[in-house]
Amino acid sequence: MLRALHRSTLIVFALMLGACSGEQANDGPQEPTLTIGQWHAEIELPGGNADFGLELSKDDQDWKATIINGSERIAVPEVSFDSSRLSLRFPAFNNRIDAILVDGTLKGSLTLVKRYGKTQVIPFRAAPGARTPGSTDAQAMADLSGRWAVTFTEDDGSEYPAIGEFQQRGNKLLGTFLTETGDYRYLGGSMRGDTMRLSTFDGAHAFLFEATLAENGDLNGRFWSGNQSLESWTARRNADVTLADPASLTFLKEGYETFEFTFPDLEGNSVSLSDPAFDGKVILVTLAGSWCPNCHDEAALMSELYPQYKDKGVEVIALMYEHLEDESAAIQQVRHFRDKFDIQYTTLLAGISDKTRAAETLPALSRVLAFPTTIFIDREGNVRAIHTGFSGPGTGEHYIKQRQSITDMLDELVAESDDVNANEEDA
């Protein structure tokens, strides 16, 4: 009897141990926790790190992320976090960030898809905490606030002009560069000692600008775009510096009176400017690409303006020149682009994003110098203006003036249409 009782007690004790062991096994290692809030993110370029702010949050079961460049806020379209792996995808640009959470920090890579589908894979890392590029013990040797006449020199020795506009407070530096074909986005960084640094990541490009202040007050620097493009640049203060009039850079070749084209839409149907749907309409044609941040800036504006002007007889047509030669892949990118801005106007697949090849598809134009290029056509089919490039919201007052210029031109062309219609009715 005692032996049987003893044996029963041992069995019960063993079962209890097994149950305890089972609970410990079920608990297991805790899954890494992604910190909610501000993160300081860095993209490792050959000349240093392009840093930016990254804000992470969670709504029910869905993760959300916001990129921060100075005063700019960019919502990441697709965010996922599972088993310590974070994915940030930018479908309209066809780019992505993939990272693994290790000891509270994120380490991984940024993949940028370039022309003809070539990719750049660049190291990425991020740590919890707000981005504070201006915090340093090194006192700034100068205040760079103001306008600067800038010359960029490409690796083949060719040069192009730009304007640098900077705002500095202590060590903190904000600003942008305006060129004759667009702008270099919202930039944030610092002035430490005699060295300035500005950078950005907007889902499409990773930019890093660095320069040293010379004894004469000029800036001598370098500009990295991704991990394969490097340009040098110089700058001198000039409050009165200007760039060429964007309306003077692209024009119709001699012998051409009208602007014509025929390209397929996303369903494969041929669309021409001479189609009955556009007869008697004011037409705004834009040469764009889903890979182009300035084209995104313009699309955001066009998507806002189109509903206001459509009933006034205005149509917008976007000719999309994509990085990808594969037609189905290019169409998918344009669909992502349309979805991002809820585009209701016509988008056509026009070709590859090479400017020389793009110009060959539009023989009436003197050249294709920039994406976007915007062409204003009156109701009689006459080209009234061609605007090269686009200055986005990062340029502040320049964006406001450009927006006003576009609406003024549309209002003028619509008013002409109304006058003509009124005269026809009187007749």
C-alpha positions in Angstrom: 0.0 0.0 0.0 2.7 2.5 1.0 4.8 1.6 -2.1 1.7 2.1 -4.3 1.0 5.5 -2.7 4.6 6.5 -3.1 4.5 5.5 -6.8 1.3 7.5 -7.3 2.9 10.6 -5.7 5.9 10.3 -8.0 3.6 10.1 -11.0 1.6 13.2 -10.0 4.9 15.1 -9.3 6.3 14.1 -12.7 3.1 15.3 -14.4 3.3 18.6 -12.6 6.9 19.0 -13.7 5.9 18.2 -17.3 3.1 20.7 -17.2 5.5 23.4 -15.8 8.0 22.5 -18.5 5.3 22.8 -21.1 4.3 26.3 -20.0 7.9 27.5 -20.2 8.2 26.0 -23.7 5.1 27.8 -24.8 6.4 31.1 -23.4 9.6 30.8 -25.4 11.7 33.8 -26.5 9.7 37.0 -26.8 9.3 38.4 -30.4 11.3 41.6 -30.9 9.2 44.7 -30.3 9.3 47.6 -32.8 9.5 50.9 -30.9 6.6 53.2 -31.8 7.5 56.9 -32.3 10.4 58.7 -33.9 13.4 57.0 -35.5 16.6 58.4 -36.9 17.2 56.7 -40.2 20.4 56.7 -42.4 21.2 55.6 -45.9 24.9 54.8 -46.4 26.2 56.6 -49.5 29.8 56.7 -50.7 30.3 60.2 -49.3 28.5 59.6 -45.9 25.0 59.1 -44.6 21.9 60.6 -46.0 19.7 60.8 -42.9 16.0 61.4 -42.5 13.3 61.1 -39.9 11.1 58.0 -39.7 8.0 57.9 -37.6 6.4 54.5 -36.8 2.9 53.9 -35.4 0.3 51.1 -35.2 -3.4 51.4 -35.8 -5.1 48.2 -34.6 -3.1 45.5 -36.4 -1.7 47.8 -39.2 1.7 49.4 -39.0 2.1 52.9 -40.5 5.3 54.8 -41.3 6.0 58.5 -42.2 9.2 59.8 -43.7 10.3 63.3 -42.4 12.5 65.7 -44.3 12.5 69.1 -42.7 8.9 70.2 -42.9 7.9 67.5 -45.4 5.9 64.5 -44.3 5.5 61.5 -46.6 3.2 58.6 -45.7 4.7 55.3 -46.7 2.1 53.5 -48.9 2.8 49.9 -47.8 4.2 48.9 -44.3 4.6 45.5 -42.8 6.4 44.1 -39.7 6.5 40.4 -38.9 9.0 38.3 -37.0 11.5 41.1 -36.6 11.3 42.0 -40.4 10.2 45.5 -41.5 9.2 46.3 -45.0 8.6 49.8 -46.4 7.4 49.8 -50.0 6.9 52.7 -52.4 4.9 51.1 -55.2 4.6 54.3 -57.4 8.4 54.5 -57.4 9.0 50.7 -57.4 11.4 51.1 -54.5 11.6 49.5 -51.1 13.4 49.3 -47.7 13.8 45.9 -46.1 15.3 45.7 -42.6 15.6 43.4 -39.6 15.2 44.5 -36.0 18.4 43.5 -34.1 18.9 44.7 -30.5 16.4 47.5 -30.8 17.8 48.9 -34.1 16.9 48.3 -37.7 19.5 47.1 -40.2 18.9 46.3 -43.9 18.9 47.9 -47.3 17.2 50.3 -49.7 16.6 49.1 -53.2 16.2 51.7 -55.9 15.0 50.7 -59.4 16.6 52.8 -62.0 16.3 53.1 -65.8 15.9 49.9 -67.8 15.2 48.1 -64.5 18.7 48.3 -63.1 18.8 48.4 -59.3 21.0 50.0 -56.6 21.1 48.3 -53.2 22.2 50.6 -50.5 22.8 49.9 -46.8 20.1 51.3 -44.5 19.9 51.5 -40.7 17.7 53.3 -38.1 17.6 53.7 -34.4 14.9 55.0 -32.0 15.0 58.7 -31.4 14.3 61.9 -33.3 16.5 63.1 -36.1 18.6 65.9 -34.7 21.2 66.7 -37.4 21.8 70.2 -36.0 22.7 69.1 -32.5 26.5 69.3 -32.1 29.1 71.0 -30.0 30.8 72.3 -33.1 29.8 75.9 -33.5 28.8 77.0 -37.0 31.5 79.3 -38.5 28.9 81.1 -40.7 25.2 81.5 -41.3 24.4 80.2 -44.8 20.8 81.7 -44.8 19.9 83.3 -48.1 20.3 82.7 -51.9 23.4 81.3 -53.5 24.4 81.1 -57.2 25.4 77.4 -57.7 27.1 75.5 -60.5 27.0 71.8 -60.6 29.6 69.8 -62.6 28.8 66.3 -63.7 31.3 63.5 -64.0 31.7 64.2 -67.8 32.6 67.8 -67.1 29.3 69.3 -68.2 27.9 72.1 -66.0 24.4 73.3 -65.1 23.3 76.3 -63.0 21.2 76.2 -59.9 20.1 78.4 -57.0 20.6 77.3 -53.4 18.2 78.7 -50.9 19.0 78.0 -47.2 17.6 78.8 -43.8 19.9 78.3 -40.8 19.2 78.5 -37.1 22.2 77.7 -35.0 23.6 74.5 -36.3 20.3 73.4 -38.0 20.2 73.9 -41.7 17.2 73.6 -44.1 16.8 74.4 -47.8 16.8 73.2 -51.4 18.4 73.7 -54.8 16.4 74.9 -57.7 17.6 74.0 -61.2 16.2 74.8 -64.7 14.6 71.3 -64.8 13.2 71.0 -61.2 14.3 71.0 -57.6 16.2 68.8 -55.2 13.4 68.4 -52.7 13.1 69.3 -49.0 16.6 69.1 -47.6 17.6 69.0 -43.9 21.0 68.9 -42.2 23.5 71.0 -40.3 26.3 73.5 -40.4 29.2 72.3 -38.2 32.3 74.4 -38.1 33.1 75.1 -41.7 31.2 72.1 -43.2 27.6 72.0 -44.3 25.5 68.8 -45.0 22.1 68.5 -46.4 20.2 65.3 -47.3 16.9 63.7 -48.0 15.1 60.5 -48.9 11.6 60.8 -50.5 10.9 57.3 -51.6 12.6 57.8 -55.0 16.0 59.4 -54.4 18.6 59.4 -51.7 20.5 62.8 -51.9 23.5 64.0 -49.9 25.1 67.4 -50.3 28.3 68.3 -48.5 30.4 71.5 -48.8 33.2 73.3 -47.1 33.2 77.1 -46.5 36.3 78.7 -48.2 38.1 81.7 -46.9 36.4 83.9 -49.5 33.0 82.8 -48.3 32.3 80.5 -51.2 31.1 76.9 -50.8 33.0 74.0 -52.5 31.2 70.7 -52.3 30.0 67.3 -53.7 26.6 65.9 -54.4 25.8 62.2 -54.2 22.6 60.7 -55.7 22.3 57.1 -54.7 25.5 55.1 -54.7 26.6 55.7 -58.3 26.1 59.4 -59.1 28.6 62.0 -57.9 28.8 65.7 -58.9 30.9 68.6 -57.6 29.5 72.0 -57.0 30.4 75.5 -56.1 28.3 78.3 -54.7 28.6 82.0 -54.1 26.2 84.3 -52.3 24.0 86.2 -54.7 20.6 87.6 -53.6 19.7 88.5 -57.2 20.6 85.2 -58.9 18.1 83.9 -61.5 17.6 81.0 -63.8 16.5 80.9 -67.4 12.8 81.4 -68.0 11.3 77.8 -68.0 9.0 78.9 -70.8 12.0 79.6 -73.1 13.8 76.2 -72.9 11.6 74.0 -75.0 9.7 75.0 -78.1 8.2 73.7 -81.4 10.7 73.2 -84.1 10.5 75.4 -87.2 8.0 74.0 -89.6 5.7 72.6 -87.0 2.5 74.5 -86.3 0.8 72.0 -84.0 1.7 69.3 -81.6 0.6 65.8 -82.3 1.0 62.2 -80.9 -0.6 58.8 -80.8 0.2 56.5 -77.8 -1.7 53.6 -76.1 -3.6 54.0 -72.9 -3.3 51.4 -70.1 -5.8 49.1 -71.9 -3.9 49.2 -75.1 -6.2 51.5 -77.0 -4.5 54.1 -79.3 -5.2 57.7 -78.2 -4.4 60.7 -80.3 -4.6 64.4 -79.6 -6.8 64.6 -82.7 -9.4 62.3 -81.3 -13.0 63.7 -81.2 -12.9 63.5 -77.3 -10.4 66.4 -77.4 -11.9 68.4 -80.2 -12.5 72.0 -79.1 -10.9 71.5 -75.7 -8.1 73.3 -73.9 -5.5 70.7 -73.4 -2.7 70.4 -70.9 -0.1 67.8 -71.9 2.5 66.7 -69.4 5.6 64.6 -70.1 6.0 62.6 -66.9 7.2 59.4 -65.3 6.2 57.5 -62.1 9.9 57.4 -61.1 10.2 61.2 -61.0 9.5 63.0 -57.7 8.9 66.4 -59.5 6.3 64.5 -61.7 4.6 63.4 -58.5 4.5 67.0 -57.3 2.9 68.0 -60.6 0.5 65.1 -60.5 -0.7 66.1 -57.0 -1.5 69.6 -58.4 -3.1 68.3 -61.6 -5.3 65.9 -59.7 -6.5 68.8 -57.6 -7.1 71.2 -60.5 -8.6 68.8 -63.0 -12.0 68.5 -61.3 -12.2 72.3 -61.2 -11.5 72.8 -64.9 -12.9 69.7 -66.5 -16.4 71.2 -66.8 -14.9 74.3 -68.3 -13.6 72.3 -71.2 -10.1 71.5 -70.1 -8.5 68.1 -70.5 -5.2 66.8 -69.0 -3.1 64.1 -70.8 0.0 62.6 -69.1 2.5 61.0 -71.4 4.3 58.5 -69.2 7.9 57.7 -69.9 8.9 54.8 -67.6 12.1 53.3 -66.4 11.0 49.8 -67.4 11.0 48.6 -71.0 8.7 45.7 -70.3 5.3 47.0 -71.2 3.3 45.1 -68.6 5.7 46.2 -65.8 5.5 49.8 -67.0 1.7 49.7 -67.1 1.7 48.4 -63.5 3.9 51.3 -62.4 1.6 53.8 -64.1 -1.4 52.2 -62.3 0.4 52.6 -59.0 1.0 56.3 -59.9 -2.6 56.8 -60.8 -3.8 55.2 -57.6 -1.5 57.3 -55.4 -3.0 60.6 -56.6 -6.5 59.3 -57.6 -5.8 60.5 -61.1 -9.0 60.9 -63.2 -7.4 62.4 -66.3 -5.9 60.4 -69.3 -2.5 58.7 -68.9 -0.8 57.1 -71.9 2.3 54.9 -72.1 4.7 56.9 -74.3 8.1 55.2 -73.9 11.3 54.8 -71.9 12.6 57.6 -69.6 15.7 58.4 -71.6 15.3 62.0 -72.7 16.9 61.5 -76.1 14.6 58.6 -76.9 11.6 60.5 -75.5 12.4 63.4 -77.9 12.3 60.9 -80.8 8.7 60.1 -79.9 7.7 63.8 -80.1 9.5 65.2 -83.2 7.7 68.5 -83.0 9.6 69.4 -79.8 13.0 71.1 -80.0 14.1 68.6 -77.2 13.0 66.9 -74.0 15.1 68.6 -71.4 13.2 67.6 -68.3 10.4 65.5 -66.7 7.9 67.0 -66.3 7.5 69.2 -69.3 4.1 70.8 -69.6 2.5 71.9 -72.9 -0.5 74.2 -73.0 -2.7 73.9 -76.1 -5.7 76.2 -76.9 -9.1 75.0 -78.3 -7.8 75.6 -81.9 -4.9 73.2 -81.4 -2.3 75.9 -81.1 0.6 75.4 -78.6 0.5 78.5 -76.4 3.2 77.7 -73.9 5.7 75.0 -73.0 7.0 74.9 -69.4 10.2 72.9 -68.7 10.5 71.4 -65.3 8.5 71.8 -62.1 9.3 73.4 -58.8 7.7 71.4 -56.0 6.4 72.4 -52.6 9.9 72.1 -51.2 10.7 75.4 -53.0 8.2 77.4 -51.0 7.2 80.6 -52.7 8.4 79.4 -56.1 5.9 76.6 -56.0 3.1 79.0 -55.0 4.1 81.3 -58.0 4.2 78.4 -60.4 0.8 77.1 -59.3 -0.6 80.6 -59.9 1.1 80.7 -63.3 -0.6 77.4 -64.3 -4.0 78.5 -63.2 -3.6 81.9 -64.8 -2.8 80.2 -68.2 -5.7 77.8 -67.9 -8.1 80.7 -67.0 -6.8 82.7 -70.0 -7.4 79.8 -72.4 -10.8 79.0 -71.0 -11.8 82.6 -71.2 -10.8 82.7 -74.9 -12.9 79.6 -75.5 -15.9 81.3 -73.9 -15.4 84.4 -76.0 -15.2 82.3 -79.2 -18.4 80.4 -78.3 -20.2 83.6 -77.5 -19.2 85.1 -80.8 -20.4 82.0 -82.7 -23.8 82.1 -80.9 -24.2 85.8 -81.8 -23.4 85.0 -85.4 
